[in-house]
XYZ file of C-alpha atoms in Angstrom:
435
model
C -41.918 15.034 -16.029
C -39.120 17.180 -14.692
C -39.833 20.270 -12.337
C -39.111 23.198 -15.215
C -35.927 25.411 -14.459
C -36.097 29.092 -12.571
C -35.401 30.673 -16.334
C -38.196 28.436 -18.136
C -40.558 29.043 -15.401
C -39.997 33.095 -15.731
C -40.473 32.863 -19.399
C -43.463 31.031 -18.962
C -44.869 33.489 -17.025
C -43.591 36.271 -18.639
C -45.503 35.134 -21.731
C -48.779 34.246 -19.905
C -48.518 38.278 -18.743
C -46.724 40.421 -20.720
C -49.646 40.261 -23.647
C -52.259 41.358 -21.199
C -50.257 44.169 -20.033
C -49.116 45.614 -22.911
C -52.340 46.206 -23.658
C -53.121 47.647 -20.850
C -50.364 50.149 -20.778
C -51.131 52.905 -22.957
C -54.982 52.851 -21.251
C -53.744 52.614 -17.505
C -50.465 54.018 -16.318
C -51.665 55.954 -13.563
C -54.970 56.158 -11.902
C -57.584 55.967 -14.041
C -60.480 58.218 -13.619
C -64.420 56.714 -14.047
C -66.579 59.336 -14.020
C -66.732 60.622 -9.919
C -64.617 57.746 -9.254
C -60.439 56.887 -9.599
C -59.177 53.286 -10.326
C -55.062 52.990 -9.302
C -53.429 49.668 -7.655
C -51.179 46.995 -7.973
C -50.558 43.341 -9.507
C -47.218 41.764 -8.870
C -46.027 38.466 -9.692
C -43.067 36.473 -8.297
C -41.249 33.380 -9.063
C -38.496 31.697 -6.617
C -36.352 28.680 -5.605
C -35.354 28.280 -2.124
C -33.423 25.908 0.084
C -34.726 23.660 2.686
C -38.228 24.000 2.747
C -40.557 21.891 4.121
C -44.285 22.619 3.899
C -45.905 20.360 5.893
C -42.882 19.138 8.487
C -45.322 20.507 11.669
C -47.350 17.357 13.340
C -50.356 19.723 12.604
C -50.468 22.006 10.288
C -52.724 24.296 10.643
C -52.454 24.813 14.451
C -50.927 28.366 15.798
C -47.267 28.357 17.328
C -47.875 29.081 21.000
C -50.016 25.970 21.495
C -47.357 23.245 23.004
C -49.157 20.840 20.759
C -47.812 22.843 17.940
C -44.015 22.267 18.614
C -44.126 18.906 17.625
C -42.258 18.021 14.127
C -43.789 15.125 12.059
C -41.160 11.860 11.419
C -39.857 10.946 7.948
C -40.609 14.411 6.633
C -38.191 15.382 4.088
C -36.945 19.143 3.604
C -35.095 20.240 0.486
C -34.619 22.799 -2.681
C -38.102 23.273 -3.949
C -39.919 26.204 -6.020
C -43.013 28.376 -5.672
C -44.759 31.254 -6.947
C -47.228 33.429 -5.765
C -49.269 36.492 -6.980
C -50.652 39.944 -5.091
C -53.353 42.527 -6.854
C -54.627 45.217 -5.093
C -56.836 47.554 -6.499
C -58.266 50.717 -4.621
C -61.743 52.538 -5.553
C -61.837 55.902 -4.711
C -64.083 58.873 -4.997
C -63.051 62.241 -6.075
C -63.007 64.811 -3.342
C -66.597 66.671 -3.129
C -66.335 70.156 -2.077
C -69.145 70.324 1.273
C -68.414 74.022 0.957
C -66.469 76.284 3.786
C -63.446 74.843 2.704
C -64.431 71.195 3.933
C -64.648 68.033 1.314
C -65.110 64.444 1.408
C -63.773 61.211 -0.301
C -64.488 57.620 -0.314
C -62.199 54.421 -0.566
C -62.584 50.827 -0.950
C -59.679 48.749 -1.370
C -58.873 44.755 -1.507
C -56.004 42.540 -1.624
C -56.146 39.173 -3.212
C -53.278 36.564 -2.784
C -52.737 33.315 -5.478
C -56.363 34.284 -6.348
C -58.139 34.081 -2.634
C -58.715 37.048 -0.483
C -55.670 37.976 1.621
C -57.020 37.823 4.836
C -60.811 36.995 4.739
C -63.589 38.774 6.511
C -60.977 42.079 6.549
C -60.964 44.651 4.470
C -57.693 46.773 3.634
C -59.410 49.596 2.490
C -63.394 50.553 3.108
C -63.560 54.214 4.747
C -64.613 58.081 4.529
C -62.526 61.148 5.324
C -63.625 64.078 6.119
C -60.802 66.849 5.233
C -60.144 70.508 5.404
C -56.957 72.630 5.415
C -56.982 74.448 8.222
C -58.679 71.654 10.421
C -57.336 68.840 9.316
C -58.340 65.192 8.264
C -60.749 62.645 9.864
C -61.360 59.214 8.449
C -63.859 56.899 9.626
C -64.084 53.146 8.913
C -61.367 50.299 7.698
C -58.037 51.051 6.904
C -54.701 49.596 7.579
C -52.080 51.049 10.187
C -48.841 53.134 9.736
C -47.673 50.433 11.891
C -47.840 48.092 9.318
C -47.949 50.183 6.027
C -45.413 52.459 6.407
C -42.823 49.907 7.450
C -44.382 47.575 4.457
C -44.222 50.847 1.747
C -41.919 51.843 0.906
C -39.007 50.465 3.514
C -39.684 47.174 3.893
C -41.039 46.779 -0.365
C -37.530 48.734 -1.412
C -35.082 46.636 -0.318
C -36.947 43.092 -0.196
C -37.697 42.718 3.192
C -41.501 44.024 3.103
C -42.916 40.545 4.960
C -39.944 39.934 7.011
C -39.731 43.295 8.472
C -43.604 44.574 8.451
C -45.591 41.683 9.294
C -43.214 40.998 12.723
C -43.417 41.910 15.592
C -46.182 42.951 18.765
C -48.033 45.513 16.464
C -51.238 45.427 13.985
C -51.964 45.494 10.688
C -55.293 46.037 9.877
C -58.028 48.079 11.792
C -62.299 47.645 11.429
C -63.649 49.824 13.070
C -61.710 52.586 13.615
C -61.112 56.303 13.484
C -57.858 58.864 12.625
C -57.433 62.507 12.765
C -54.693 63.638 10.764
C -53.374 67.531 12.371
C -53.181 70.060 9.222
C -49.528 69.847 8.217
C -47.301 72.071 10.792
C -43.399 73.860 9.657
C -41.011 72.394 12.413
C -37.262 73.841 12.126
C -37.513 73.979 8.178
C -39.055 70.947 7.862
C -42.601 69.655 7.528
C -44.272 67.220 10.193
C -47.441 65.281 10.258
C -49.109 63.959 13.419
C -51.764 61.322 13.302
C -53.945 59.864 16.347
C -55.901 56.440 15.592
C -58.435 54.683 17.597
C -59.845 51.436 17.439
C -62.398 49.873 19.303
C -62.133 46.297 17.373
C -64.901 44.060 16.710
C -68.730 44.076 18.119
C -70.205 41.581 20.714
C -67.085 42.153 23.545
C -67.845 43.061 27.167
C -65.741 41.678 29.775
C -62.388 42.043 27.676
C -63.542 45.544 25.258
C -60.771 45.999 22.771
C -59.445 48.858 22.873
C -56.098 50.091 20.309
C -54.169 53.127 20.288
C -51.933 54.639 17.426
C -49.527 57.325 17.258
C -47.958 58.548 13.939
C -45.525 61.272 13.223
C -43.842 61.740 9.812
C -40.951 64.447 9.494
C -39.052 65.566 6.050
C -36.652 67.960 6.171
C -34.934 67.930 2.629
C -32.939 64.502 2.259
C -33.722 63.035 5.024
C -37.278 61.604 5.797
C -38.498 60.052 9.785
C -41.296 58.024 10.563
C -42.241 57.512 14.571
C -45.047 54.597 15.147
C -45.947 53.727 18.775
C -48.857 51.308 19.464
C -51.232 49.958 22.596
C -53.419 47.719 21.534
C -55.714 45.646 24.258
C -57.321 42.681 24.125
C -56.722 42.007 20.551
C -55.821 38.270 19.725
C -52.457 37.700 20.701
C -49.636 37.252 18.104
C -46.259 38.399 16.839
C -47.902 39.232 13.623
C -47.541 43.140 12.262
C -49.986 42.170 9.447
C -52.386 41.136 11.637
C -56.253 42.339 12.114
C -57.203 43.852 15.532
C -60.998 42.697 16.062
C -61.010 41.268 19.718
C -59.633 38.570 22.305
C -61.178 35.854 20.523
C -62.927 35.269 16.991
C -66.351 34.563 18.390
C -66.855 37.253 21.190
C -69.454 34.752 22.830
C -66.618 32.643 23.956
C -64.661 36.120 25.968
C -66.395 34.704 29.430
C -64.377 32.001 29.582
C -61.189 33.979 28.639
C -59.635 35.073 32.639
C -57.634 37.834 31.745
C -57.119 40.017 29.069
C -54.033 40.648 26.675
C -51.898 43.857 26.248
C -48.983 44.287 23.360
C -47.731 47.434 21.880
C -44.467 48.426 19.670
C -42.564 51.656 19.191
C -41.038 51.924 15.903
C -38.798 54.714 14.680
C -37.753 54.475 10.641
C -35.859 56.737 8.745
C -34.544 57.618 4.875
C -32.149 59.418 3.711
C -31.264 60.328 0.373
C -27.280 60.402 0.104
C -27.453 61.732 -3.435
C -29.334 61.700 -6.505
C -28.271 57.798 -6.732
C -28.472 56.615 -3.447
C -30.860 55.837 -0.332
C -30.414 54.553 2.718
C -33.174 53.176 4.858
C -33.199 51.822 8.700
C -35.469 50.911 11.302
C -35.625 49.921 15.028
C -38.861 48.565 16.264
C -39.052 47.810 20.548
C -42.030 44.886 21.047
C -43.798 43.804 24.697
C -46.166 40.680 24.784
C -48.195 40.655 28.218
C -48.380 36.645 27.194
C -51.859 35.355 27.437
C -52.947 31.866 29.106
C -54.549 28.565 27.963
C -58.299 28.632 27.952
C -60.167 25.332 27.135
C -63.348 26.924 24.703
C -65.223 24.094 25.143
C -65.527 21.561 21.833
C -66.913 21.837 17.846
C -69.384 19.945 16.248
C -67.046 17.101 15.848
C -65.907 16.716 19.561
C -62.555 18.525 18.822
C -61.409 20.568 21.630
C -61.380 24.126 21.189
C -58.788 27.015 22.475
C -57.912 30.190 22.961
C -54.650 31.808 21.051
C -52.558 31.737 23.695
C -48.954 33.224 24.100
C -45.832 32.373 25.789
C -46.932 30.084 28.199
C -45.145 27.680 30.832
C -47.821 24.946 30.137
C -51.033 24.265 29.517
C -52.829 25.130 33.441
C -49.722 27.309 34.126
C -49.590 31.076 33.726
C -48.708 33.103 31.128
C -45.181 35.363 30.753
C -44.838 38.938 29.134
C -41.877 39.277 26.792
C -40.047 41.831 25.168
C -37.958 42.019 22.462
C -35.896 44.242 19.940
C -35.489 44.299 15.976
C -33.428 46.011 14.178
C -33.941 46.676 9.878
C -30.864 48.385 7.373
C -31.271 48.781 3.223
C -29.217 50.133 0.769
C -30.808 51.502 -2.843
C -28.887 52.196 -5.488
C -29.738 53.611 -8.716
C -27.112 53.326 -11.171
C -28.897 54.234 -14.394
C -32.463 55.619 -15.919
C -33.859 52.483 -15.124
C -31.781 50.233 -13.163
C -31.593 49.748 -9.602
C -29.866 47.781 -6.864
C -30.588 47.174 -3.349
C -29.526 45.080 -0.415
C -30.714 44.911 3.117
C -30.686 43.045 7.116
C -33.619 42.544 9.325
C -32.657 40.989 12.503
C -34.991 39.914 14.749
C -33.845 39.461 18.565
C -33.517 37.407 21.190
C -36.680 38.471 24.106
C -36.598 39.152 27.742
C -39.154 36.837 29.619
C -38.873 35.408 32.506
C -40.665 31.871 31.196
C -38.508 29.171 32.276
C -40.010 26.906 29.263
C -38.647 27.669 25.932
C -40.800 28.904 23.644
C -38.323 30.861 21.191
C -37.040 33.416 23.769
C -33.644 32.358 23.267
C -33.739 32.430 19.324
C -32.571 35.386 17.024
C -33.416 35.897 13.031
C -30.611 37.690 10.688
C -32.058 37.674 7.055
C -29.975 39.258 4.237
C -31.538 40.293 0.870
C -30.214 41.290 -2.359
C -32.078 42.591 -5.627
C -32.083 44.158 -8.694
C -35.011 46.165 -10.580
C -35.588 47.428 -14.372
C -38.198 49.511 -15.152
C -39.360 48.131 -19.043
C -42.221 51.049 -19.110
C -43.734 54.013 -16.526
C -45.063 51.352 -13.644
C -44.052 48.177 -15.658
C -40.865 46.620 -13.965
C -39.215 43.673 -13.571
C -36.804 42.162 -10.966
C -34.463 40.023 -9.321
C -34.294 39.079 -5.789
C -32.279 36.483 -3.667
C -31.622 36.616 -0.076
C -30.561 34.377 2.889
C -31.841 33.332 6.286
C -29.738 32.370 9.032
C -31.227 31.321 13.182
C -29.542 32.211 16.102
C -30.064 27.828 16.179
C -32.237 25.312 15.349
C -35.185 25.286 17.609
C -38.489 27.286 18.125
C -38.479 30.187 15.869
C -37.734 34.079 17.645
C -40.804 35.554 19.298
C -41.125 38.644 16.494
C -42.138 35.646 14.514
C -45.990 34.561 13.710
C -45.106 30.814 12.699
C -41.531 28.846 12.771
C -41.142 28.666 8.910
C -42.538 32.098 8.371
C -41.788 34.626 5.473
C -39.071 32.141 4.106
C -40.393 28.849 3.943
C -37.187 27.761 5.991
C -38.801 25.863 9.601
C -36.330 26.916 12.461
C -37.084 23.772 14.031
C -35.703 21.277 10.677
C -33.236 23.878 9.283
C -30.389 26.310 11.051
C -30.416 28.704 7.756
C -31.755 28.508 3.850
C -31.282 30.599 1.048
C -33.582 31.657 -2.249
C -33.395 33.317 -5.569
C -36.172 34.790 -8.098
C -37.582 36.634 -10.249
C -40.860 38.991 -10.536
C -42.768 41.577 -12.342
C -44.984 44.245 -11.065
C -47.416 46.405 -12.872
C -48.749 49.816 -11.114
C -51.612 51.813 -12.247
């Protein structure tokens, strides 16, 4: 049986969909209240084609990108033209604020994202907190919740132009904090305009002594009529190392019994500086510049499993296996265009470019390697949080090699491997139902 075409798989799924939520509509646009508590969230659905794509081209799958073991390509793999789908829901549980009296009240959120059907990231929540708020004070919140880090530069620049993974989940920051806590200052008048400070702590998962995790967050949000800036700077230390912005901070290693063996501990931070600006009633341009440093962390043999497989650390940007470890730094850049040319209908277009780093490793492990990826799309909303779109886009390396360090894997956020393919291209289609 023949693959079905882009336009009979959309119908297909437009079908399997559109019954459930027109029913839903009239019941659910906008949060829905349940006695003391409020139901809102997401569910989006996407369908695509995309150019030389190759799933399983790594030796071994499943192992992370800074292991040397890792770089090795599999022979007689095959890469072409091949299609995919993939689904998001969100929802988010919150209470109602509950006057404590003396002007101070309290809320509650619980929140979970689910991906093709399976928990996003599991053991993480996105979403399971308290806040404590008052007006003149004012907020704290205590528990799980992601960072502006991450968020911010996901929703709404990175979601409004079509670059949310790309651009969000790269990078030296965090995505995701455990155990943490945030004080938001009451909202202060700054030359017209209004500015928000936040301060975020972390002190990642339980069980870690010699390397304590320890992450910092600075937030500062300024509007001042049409134009809107965000300011994100990060330390984060001894989280796992990566070059993921999604990623949870918990600790060095995923079983903190292991940390003795680890000999020194890991540092990365990111200073990000986004900004909006509202040309007119039709039109909206977004940027960003993000600045990332790696300390680099070495190999450390963990011992073996059950199965006499050996076992190690997540290292990064190393010369070799008993060699030491280089810190890196590195530059991206993000521009989008939205245009609104009717009620309903949008366009957009956008760049993220990931750079080239600064390390003085004299092994290549993606240093010398830059991402541009280009994105085009086009949104109609059918009813109030009901839209559909189109989206297509290109990917292009600086050449065919190990992927740029901003990157978590080689083939990440487009399917397209660095190491097989030089640049790759996609189109879809997807809806997306708010509430």
């Amino acid at each position: 049986m023949k693959a079905l075409s882009l336009r009979k798989k959309m119908n297909l799924l437009y079908k399997k969909i559109s019954g459930v939520i027109a029913l839903t509509i009239p019941a659910f646009v906008g949060a829905v209240d349940i006695g003391p508590l409020t139901l809102n969230g997401f569910v989006k659905i996407e369908t695509s084609r995309a150019t030389n794509q190759c799933s399983d081209c790594q030796l071994f799958p499943n192992e992370a990108r800074h292991r040397p073991w890792a770089d090795e390509i599999a022979n007689g793999k095959v890469y072409g033209t091949k299609g995919g789908n993939v689904s998001l829901a969100q929802p988010y549980i919150g209470t109602k604020e509950f006057d404590l009296g003396q002007g101070f009240k309290v809320k509650g959120l619980l929140s979970q994202r689910w991906r093709d059907g399976k928990v996003d990231i599991p053991g993480v929540w996105y979403e399971k907190n308290a806040t404590l708020l008052h007006e003149d004070y004012g907020s704290l919140q205590v528990g799980a919740f992601p960072t502006r880090g991450w968020s911010v530069a996901d929703f709404p620049y990175g979601t409004k132009f079509g670059v949310a993974d790309p651009w969000a989940s790269s990078g030296a920051g965090y995505g995701l904090l455990t155990n943490a806590v945030r004080y938001g200052l009451p909202l202060m008048d700054v030359n017209g305009g209004d500015l928000h400070l936040e301060l975020t702590y972390d002190q990642g998962g339980a069980g870690y002594s010699k390397h304590k995790p320890q992450f910092y967050e600075v937030y500062a949000k300024y509007v001042n009529g049409p134009l809107i800036l965000d300011a994100t700077a990060q330390s984060a230390t001894n989280g796992m190392p990566m070059a993921w912005g999604h990623g949870p901070f918990k600790g060095i290693t995923n079983d903190a019994s292991k940390e003795n063996l680890i000999a020194e501990g890991n540092k990365q931070s990111i200073v990000m500086l986004m900004s909006r600006y509202q040309m007119n009633a039709k039109t909206e341009v977004l940027t960003g510049i993000r600045f990332n440093r790696w300390s680099g962390n070495k190999a450390t043999w963990l011992g073996q499993d059950a199965q006499g497989n050996d076992l190690w650390n997540d290292m990064f940007n190393i010369s070799s296996l008993t060699g030491p470890s280089y810190s890196a730094t590195s530059t991206d850049f993000s521009l989008g265009v939205v245009y609104k040319f009717m009620p309903k209908w949008s366009v957009n277009t956008g760049v993220v470019y990931l750079g080239k780093a600064n390390t003085s490793n004299p092994v290549e492990r993606g240093q010398s390697n830059s991402m541009m990826l280009n994105t085009l799309g086009v949104g109609y909303e059918i009813e109030p949080g009901f839209s559909v779109y189109g989206f297509g886009g290109m990917v292009n390396f600086g050449h065919k090699g190990l992927a740029p360090l901003s990157m978590p894997g080689h083939a990440a956020f487009t399917g397209v491997d660095s190491r097989v393919a030089k640049s790759g291209n996609w189109a879809g289609v997807g809806l997306v139902y708010t509430f």
